[in-house]
Coordinates of C-alpha atoms and ligand atoms in Angstrom, one line a residue:
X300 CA 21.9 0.9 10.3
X301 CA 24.9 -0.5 8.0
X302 CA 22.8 -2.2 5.1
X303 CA 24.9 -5.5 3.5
X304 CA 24.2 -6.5 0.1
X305 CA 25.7 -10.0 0.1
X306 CA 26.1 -11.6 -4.0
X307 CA 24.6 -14.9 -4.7
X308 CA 27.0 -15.8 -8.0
X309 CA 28.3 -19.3 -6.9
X310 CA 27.7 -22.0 -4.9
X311 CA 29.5 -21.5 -1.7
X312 CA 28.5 -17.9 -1.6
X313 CA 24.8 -18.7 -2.1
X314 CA 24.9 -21.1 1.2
X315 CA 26.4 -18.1 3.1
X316 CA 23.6 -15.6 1.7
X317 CA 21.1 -18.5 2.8
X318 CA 22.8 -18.9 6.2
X319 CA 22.8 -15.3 7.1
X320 CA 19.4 -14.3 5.2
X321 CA 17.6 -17.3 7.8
X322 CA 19.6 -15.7 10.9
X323 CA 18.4 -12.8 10.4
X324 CA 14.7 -14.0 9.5
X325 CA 14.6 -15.8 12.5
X326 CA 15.8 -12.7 14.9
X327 CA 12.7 -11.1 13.3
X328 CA 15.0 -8.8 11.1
X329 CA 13.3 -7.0 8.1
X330 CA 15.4 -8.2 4.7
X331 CA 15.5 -7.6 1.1
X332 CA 15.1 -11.0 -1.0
X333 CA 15.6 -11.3 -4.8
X334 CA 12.2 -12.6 -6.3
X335 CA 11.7 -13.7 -9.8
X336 CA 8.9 -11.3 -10.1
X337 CA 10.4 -8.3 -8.3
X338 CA 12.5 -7.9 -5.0
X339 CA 10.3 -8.8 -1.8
X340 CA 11.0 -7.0 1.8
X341 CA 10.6 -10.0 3.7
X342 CA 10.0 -11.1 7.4
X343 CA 8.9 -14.7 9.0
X344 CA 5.2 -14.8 8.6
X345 CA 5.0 -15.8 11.9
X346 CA 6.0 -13.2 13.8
X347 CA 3.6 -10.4 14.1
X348 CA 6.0 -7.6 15.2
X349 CA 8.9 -8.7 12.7
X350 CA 5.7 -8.2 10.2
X351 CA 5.0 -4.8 11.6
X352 CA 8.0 -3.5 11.1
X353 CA 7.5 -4.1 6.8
X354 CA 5.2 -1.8 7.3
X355 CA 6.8 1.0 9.4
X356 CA 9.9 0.4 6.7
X357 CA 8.2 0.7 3.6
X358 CA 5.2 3.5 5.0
X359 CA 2.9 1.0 3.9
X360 CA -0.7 1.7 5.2
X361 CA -1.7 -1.0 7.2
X362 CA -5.0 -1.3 5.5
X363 CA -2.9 -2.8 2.7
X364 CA -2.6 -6.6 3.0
X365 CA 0.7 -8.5 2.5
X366 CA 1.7 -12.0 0.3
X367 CA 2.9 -14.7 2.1
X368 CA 5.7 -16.7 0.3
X369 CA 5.9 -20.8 1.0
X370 CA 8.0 -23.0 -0.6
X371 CA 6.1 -26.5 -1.2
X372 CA 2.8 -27.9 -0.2
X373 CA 3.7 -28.7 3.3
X374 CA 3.7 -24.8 4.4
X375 CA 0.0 -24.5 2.9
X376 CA -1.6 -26.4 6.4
X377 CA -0.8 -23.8 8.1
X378 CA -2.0 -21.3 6.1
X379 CA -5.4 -22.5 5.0
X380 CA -7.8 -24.4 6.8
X381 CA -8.2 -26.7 3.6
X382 CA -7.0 -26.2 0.3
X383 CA -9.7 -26.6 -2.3
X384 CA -10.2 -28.3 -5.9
X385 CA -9.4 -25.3 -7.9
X386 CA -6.7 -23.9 -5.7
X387 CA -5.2 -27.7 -6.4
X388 CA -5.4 -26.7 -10.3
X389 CA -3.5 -23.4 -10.4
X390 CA -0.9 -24.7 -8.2
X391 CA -0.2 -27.7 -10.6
X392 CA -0.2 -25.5 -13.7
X393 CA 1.5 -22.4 -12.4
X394 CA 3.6 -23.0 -9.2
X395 CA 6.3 -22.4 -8.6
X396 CA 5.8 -19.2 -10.4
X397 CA 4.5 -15.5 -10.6
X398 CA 0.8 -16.0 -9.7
X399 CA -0.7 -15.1 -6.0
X400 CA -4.0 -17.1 -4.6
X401 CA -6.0 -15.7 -2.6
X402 CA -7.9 -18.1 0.0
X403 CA -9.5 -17.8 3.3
X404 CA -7.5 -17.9 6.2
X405 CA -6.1 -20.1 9.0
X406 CA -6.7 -19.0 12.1
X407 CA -2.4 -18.9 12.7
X408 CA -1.9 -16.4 9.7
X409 CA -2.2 -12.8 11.9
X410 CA -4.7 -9.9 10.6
X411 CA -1.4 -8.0 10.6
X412 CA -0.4 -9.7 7.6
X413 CA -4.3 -9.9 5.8
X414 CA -4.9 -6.0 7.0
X415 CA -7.9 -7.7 8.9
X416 CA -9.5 -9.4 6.0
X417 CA -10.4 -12.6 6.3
X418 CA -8.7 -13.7 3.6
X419 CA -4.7 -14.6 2.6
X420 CA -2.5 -13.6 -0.5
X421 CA -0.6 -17.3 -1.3
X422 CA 2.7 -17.3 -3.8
X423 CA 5.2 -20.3 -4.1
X424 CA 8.0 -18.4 -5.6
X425 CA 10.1 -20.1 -8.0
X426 CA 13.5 -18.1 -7.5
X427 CA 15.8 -20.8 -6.1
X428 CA 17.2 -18.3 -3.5
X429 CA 13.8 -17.3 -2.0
X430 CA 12.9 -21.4 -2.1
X431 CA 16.0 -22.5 -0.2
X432 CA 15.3 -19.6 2.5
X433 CA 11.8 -20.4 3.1
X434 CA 12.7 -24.7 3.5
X435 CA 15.5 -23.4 5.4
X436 CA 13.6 -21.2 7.9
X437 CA 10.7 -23.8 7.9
X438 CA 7.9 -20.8 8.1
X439 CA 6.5 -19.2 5.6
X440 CA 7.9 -15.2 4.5
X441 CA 5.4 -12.4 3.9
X442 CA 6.7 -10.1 1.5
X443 CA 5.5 -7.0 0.0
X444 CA 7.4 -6.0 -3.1
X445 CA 10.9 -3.9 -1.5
X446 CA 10.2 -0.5 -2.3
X447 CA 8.9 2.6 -0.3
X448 CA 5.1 2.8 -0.7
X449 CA 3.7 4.3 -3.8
X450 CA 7.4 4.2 -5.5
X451 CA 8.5 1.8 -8.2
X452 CA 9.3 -2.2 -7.6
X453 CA 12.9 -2.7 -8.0
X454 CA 14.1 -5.5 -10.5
X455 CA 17.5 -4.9 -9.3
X456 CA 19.4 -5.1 -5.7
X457 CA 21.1 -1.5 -6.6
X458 CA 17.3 -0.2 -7.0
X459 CA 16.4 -1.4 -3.7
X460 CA 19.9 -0.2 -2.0
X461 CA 18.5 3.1 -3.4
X462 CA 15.3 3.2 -1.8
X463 CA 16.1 1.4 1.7
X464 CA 19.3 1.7 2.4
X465 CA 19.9 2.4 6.0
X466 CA 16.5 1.3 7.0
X467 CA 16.8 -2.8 6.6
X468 CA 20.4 -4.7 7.4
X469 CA 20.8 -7.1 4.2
X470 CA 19.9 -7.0 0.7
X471 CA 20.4 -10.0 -1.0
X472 CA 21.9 -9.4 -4.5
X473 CA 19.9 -12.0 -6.9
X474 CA 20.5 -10.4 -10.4
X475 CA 17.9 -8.9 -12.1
X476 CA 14.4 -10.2 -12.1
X477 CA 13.3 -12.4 -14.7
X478 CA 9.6 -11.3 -14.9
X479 CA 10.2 -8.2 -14.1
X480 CA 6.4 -7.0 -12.9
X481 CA 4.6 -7.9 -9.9
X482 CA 2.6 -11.7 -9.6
X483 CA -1.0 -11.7 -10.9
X484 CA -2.8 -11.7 -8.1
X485 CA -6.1 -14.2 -8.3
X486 CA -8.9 -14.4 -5.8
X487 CA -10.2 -18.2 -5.1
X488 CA -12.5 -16.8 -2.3
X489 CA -16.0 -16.3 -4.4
X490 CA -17.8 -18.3 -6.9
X491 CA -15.6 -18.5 -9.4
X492 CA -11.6 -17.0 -10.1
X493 CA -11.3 -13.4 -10.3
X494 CA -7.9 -11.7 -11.1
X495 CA -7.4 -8.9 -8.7
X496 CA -4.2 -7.6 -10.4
X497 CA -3.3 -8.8 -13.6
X498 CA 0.4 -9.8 -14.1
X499 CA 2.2 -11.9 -17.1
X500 CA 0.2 -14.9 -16.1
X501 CA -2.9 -13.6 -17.8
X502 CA -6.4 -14.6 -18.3
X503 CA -5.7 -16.6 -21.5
X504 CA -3.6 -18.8 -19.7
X505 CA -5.5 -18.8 -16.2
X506 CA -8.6 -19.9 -18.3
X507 CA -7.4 -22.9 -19.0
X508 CA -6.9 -23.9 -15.9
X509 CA -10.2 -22.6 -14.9
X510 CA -12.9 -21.5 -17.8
X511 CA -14.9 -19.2 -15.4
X512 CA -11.8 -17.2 -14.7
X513 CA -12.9 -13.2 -14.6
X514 CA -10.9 -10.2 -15.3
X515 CA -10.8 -7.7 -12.9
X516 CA -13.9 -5.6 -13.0
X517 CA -14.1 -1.7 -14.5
X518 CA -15.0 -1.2 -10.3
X519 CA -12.6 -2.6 -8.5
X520 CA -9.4 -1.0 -7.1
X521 CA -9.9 3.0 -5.9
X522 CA -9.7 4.8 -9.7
X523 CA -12.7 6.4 -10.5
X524 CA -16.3 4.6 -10.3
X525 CA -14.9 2.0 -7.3
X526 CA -16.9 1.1 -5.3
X527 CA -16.3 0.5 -1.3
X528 CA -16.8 -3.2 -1.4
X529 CA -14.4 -3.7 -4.5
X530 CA -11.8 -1.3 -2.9
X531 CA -11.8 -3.2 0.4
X532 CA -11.7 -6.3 -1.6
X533 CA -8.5 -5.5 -3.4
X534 CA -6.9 -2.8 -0.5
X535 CA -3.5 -2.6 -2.5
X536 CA -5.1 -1.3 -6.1
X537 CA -4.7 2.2 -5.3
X538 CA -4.7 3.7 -8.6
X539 CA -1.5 5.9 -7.6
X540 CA 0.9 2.7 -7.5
X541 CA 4.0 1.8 -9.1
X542 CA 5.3 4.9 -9.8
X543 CA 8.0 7.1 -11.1
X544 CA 8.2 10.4 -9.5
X545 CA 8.7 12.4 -12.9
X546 CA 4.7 12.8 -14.7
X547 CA 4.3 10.0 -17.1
X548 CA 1.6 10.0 -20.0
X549 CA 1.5 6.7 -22.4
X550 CA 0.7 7.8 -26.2
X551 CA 0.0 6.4 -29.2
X552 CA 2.4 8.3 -32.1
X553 CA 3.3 7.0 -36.0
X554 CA 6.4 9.1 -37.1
X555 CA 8.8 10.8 -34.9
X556 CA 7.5 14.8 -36.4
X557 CA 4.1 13.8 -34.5
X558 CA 6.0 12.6 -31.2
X559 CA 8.2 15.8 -30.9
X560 CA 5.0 17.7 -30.4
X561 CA 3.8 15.9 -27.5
X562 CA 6.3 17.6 -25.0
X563 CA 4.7 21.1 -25.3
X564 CA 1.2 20.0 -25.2
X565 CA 2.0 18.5 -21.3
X566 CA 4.6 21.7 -20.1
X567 CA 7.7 20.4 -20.9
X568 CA 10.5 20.6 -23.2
X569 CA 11.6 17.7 -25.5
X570 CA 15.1 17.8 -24.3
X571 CA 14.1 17.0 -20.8
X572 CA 11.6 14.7 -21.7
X573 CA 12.6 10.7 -21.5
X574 CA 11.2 8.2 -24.1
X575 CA 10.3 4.7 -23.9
X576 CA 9.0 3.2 -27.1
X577 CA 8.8 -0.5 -28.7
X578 CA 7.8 0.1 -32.3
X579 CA 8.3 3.7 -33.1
X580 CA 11.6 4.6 -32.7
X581 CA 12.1 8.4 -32.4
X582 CA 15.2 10.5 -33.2
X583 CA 17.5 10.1 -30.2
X584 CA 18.9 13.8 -30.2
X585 CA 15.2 15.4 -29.8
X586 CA 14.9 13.9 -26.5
X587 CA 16.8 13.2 -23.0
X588 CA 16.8 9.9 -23.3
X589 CA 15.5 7.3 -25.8
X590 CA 14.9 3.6 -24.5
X591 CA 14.1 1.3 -26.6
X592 CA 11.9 -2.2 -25.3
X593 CA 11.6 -5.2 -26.9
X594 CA 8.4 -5.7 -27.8
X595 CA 7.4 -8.9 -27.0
X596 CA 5.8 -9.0 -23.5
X597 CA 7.9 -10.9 -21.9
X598 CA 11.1 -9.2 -22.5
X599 CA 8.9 -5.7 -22.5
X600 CA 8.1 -6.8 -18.5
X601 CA 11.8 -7.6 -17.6
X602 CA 13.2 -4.5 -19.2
X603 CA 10.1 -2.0 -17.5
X604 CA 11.0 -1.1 -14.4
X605 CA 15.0 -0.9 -14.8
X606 CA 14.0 1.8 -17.6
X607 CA 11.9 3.7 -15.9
X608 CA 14.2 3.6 -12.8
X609 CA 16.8 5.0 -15.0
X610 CA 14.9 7.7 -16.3
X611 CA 13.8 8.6 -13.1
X612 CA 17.5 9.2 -12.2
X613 CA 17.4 12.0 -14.6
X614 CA 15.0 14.0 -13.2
X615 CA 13.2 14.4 -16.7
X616 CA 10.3 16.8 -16.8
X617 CA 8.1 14.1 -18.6
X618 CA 8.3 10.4 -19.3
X619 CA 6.3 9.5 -22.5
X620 CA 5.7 5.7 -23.0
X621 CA 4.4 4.2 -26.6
X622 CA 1.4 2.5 -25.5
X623 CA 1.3 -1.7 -25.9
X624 CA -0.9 -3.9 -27.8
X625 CA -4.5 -4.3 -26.3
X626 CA -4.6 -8.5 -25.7
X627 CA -4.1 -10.2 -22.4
X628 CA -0.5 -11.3 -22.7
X629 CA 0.1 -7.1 -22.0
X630 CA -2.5 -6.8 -19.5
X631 CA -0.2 -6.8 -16.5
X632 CA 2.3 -4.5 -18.7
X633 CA -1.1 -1.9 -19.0
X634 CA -1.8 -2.3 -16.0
X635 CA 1.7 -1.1 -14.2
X636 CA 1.8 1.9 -17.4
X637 CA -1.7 2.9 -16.4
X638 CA -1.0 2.8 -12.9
X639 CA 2.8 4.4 -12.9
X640 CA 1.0 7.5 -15.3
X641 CA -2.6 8.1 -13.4
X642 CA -1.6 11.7 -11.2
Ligands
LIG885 O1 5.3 -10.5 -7.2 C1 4.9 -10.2 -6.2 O2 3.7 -10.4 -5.9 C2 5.8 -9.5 -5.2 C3 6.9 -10.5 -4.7 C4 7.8 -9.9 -3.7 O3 6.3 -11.7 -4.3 N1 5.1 -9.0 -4.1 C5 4.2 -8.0 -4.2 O4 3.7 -7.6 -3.0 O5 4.0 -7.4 -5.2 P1 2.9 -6.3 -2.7 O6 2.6 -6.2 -1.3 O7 3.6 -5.2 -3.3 O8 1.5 -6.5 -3.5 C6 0.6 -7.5 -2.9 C7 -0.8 -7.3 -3.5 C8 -1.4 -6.0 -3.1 O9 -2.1 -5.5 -4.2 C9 -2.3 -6.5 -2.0 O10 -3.4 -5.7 -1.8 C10 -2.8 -7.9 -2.5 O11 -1.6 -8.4 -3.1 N2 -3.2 -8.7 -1.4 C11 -2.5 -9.3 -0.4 N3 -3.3 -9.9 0.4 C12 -4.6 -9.9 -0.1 C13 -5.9 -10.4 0.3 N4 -6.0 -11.1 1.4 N5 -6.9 -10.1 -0.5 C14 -6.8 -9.4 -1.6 N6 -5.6 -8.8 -2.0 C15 -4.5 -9.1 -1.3
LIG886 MG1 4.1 -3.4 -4.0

């Protein structure tokens, strides 16, 4: 299959990408859509096989459960049998924008797209391309993020062209992500909120929407100690996520003499070993490559991925990461570093 990557850089090319993006939507075509969060692999919600086939593209296992995009409150009726007090609250403070609710389901959202759960993954994205699709197409999309299961999101259309090319016909070139990591993803279904994957809205800032807001707990997700109930609860937290295929380790290290010994100590040699620091800025020459991230989490989010993508391309023997400050604004940022360096 011939992939297209179609630019969205002015006006009247926009309303072409929109035009052909919906066309294809609506054939039940499987696309790539820029995100501000991270590219999505889209399909119309509504159609079950079109939804299938995200999953045969990707190798996503089906017990994983997929997001479904709307664009305004209209879309939410037929998502939702009703859409409750505190659901009302996030959206106000925090949609459009990077942060996932998860409610019970209408009966017209398919268990392809929940994995059989009873349950439905909401986002209201706040990328103007992904807003004019979804009002044009008049359904909602489900998207999972537009990269071959257990790999890295792509920030980037070129990161997605690498991954898929040949297996979806468009890609939809929207720039480089502006979050940079994946929504936070909050569950509304219990007694009170409870983040399921922490993103750069973070529980400071959900709590004070809601007070009672709760991190994610030690159990959840599939690492060690998980139990059943919390795994099923939150299917996509596989521990082995988001990763670059070199082995990644994220250190703590003070001068650069202390860093160069950190190669050895996991097999491999310095000069094939790829760096990604924030505050401790290493000698360049020792090591294959040196990136260097802002460190304020924001700009730290944006600039992940992209670096890790482009050490990846090097086929390092190691990527070593300075680890980030321990407060909620980088929980979502710990989170992906955790995941992208657990073997
Ligand atoms: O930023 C994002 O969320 C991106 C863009 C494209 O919107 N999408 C994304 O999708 O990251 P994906 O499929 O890679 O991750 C969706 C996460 C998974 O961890 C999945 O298990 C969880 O949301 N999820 C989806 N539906 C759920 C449900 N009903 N209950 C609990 N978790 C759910
Ligand atoms: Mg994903």
């Amino acid at each position: 299959m011939k992939t297209d990557v179609l630019p969205i850089d002015n006006p009247i090319r926009m309303h072409a990408a929109v035009q052909k993006a919906v066309a294809l939507l609506d054939q039940g075509a499987v696309i790539a859509l820029p995100t501000e969060t991270v590219y999505g692999l889209a399909a119309d919600a509504m159609n079950t096989d079109a939804v299938k086939s995200i999953y045969a593209i990707k190798g996503r296992p089906a017990t994983n459960p997929l997001i479904v995009h709307v664009a305004g409150r209209s879309m939410l009726a037929g998502c939702v049998p009703s859409w409750p007090e505190v659901a009302e609250r996030f959206l106000r403070a925090f949609w459009p924008g990077p942060l996932t609710l998860v409610l019970p389901k209408a009966a017209g959202i398919s268990s392809q797209i929940t994995a059989g759960l009873d349950s439905v993954a909401l986002r209201w994205p706040l990328h103007p391309f992904m807003q004019r699709v979804i009002e044009t197409l008049g359904r909602p999309v489900a998207a999972p993020s537009a990269n071959l299961a257990n790999q890295l999101s792509p920030t980037s259309a070129a990161q997605v062209l690498a991954q898929l090319k040949g297996r979806i016909p468009l890609i939809v070139d929207g720039g480089s992500a502006s979050v940079g990591i994946e929504s936070t993803v909050l569950d509304l279904c219990g007694e009170y909120p409870v983040v399921l994957r922490p993103g750069m809205i973070h529980l400071e800032s959900l709590r004070a929407v809601d007070p009672n807001t709760m991190p994610r707990q030690a159990t959840q997700g599939d690492g060690p100690g998980a139990s059943a109930e919390a795994a099923c609860k939150s299917p996509g937290l596989h521990q082995k996520h988001y990763a670059p295929s070199a082995p990644m380790r994220v250190i703590r290290w003070n001068a650069s003499e202390s860093l160069a010994r950190f190669p050895a100590r996991f097999h491999a040699n310095a000069h094939k070993t790829c760096v990604l620091c924030h505050e401790h800025l290493p000698d360049p020459a020792c090591f294959l490559r040196v990136s260097v991230i802002p460190s304020d989490p924001e700009a730290y989010a944006r600039a992940l991925y992209a670096e890790l993508y482009a050490c990846d391309r090097l086929q390092p023997e190691l990527i070593l990461v300075e680890s980030v400050p321990d407060t909620h604004p980088w929980d979502g940022i710990r989170d992906r570093l955790y995941r992208a360096s657990s073997a």
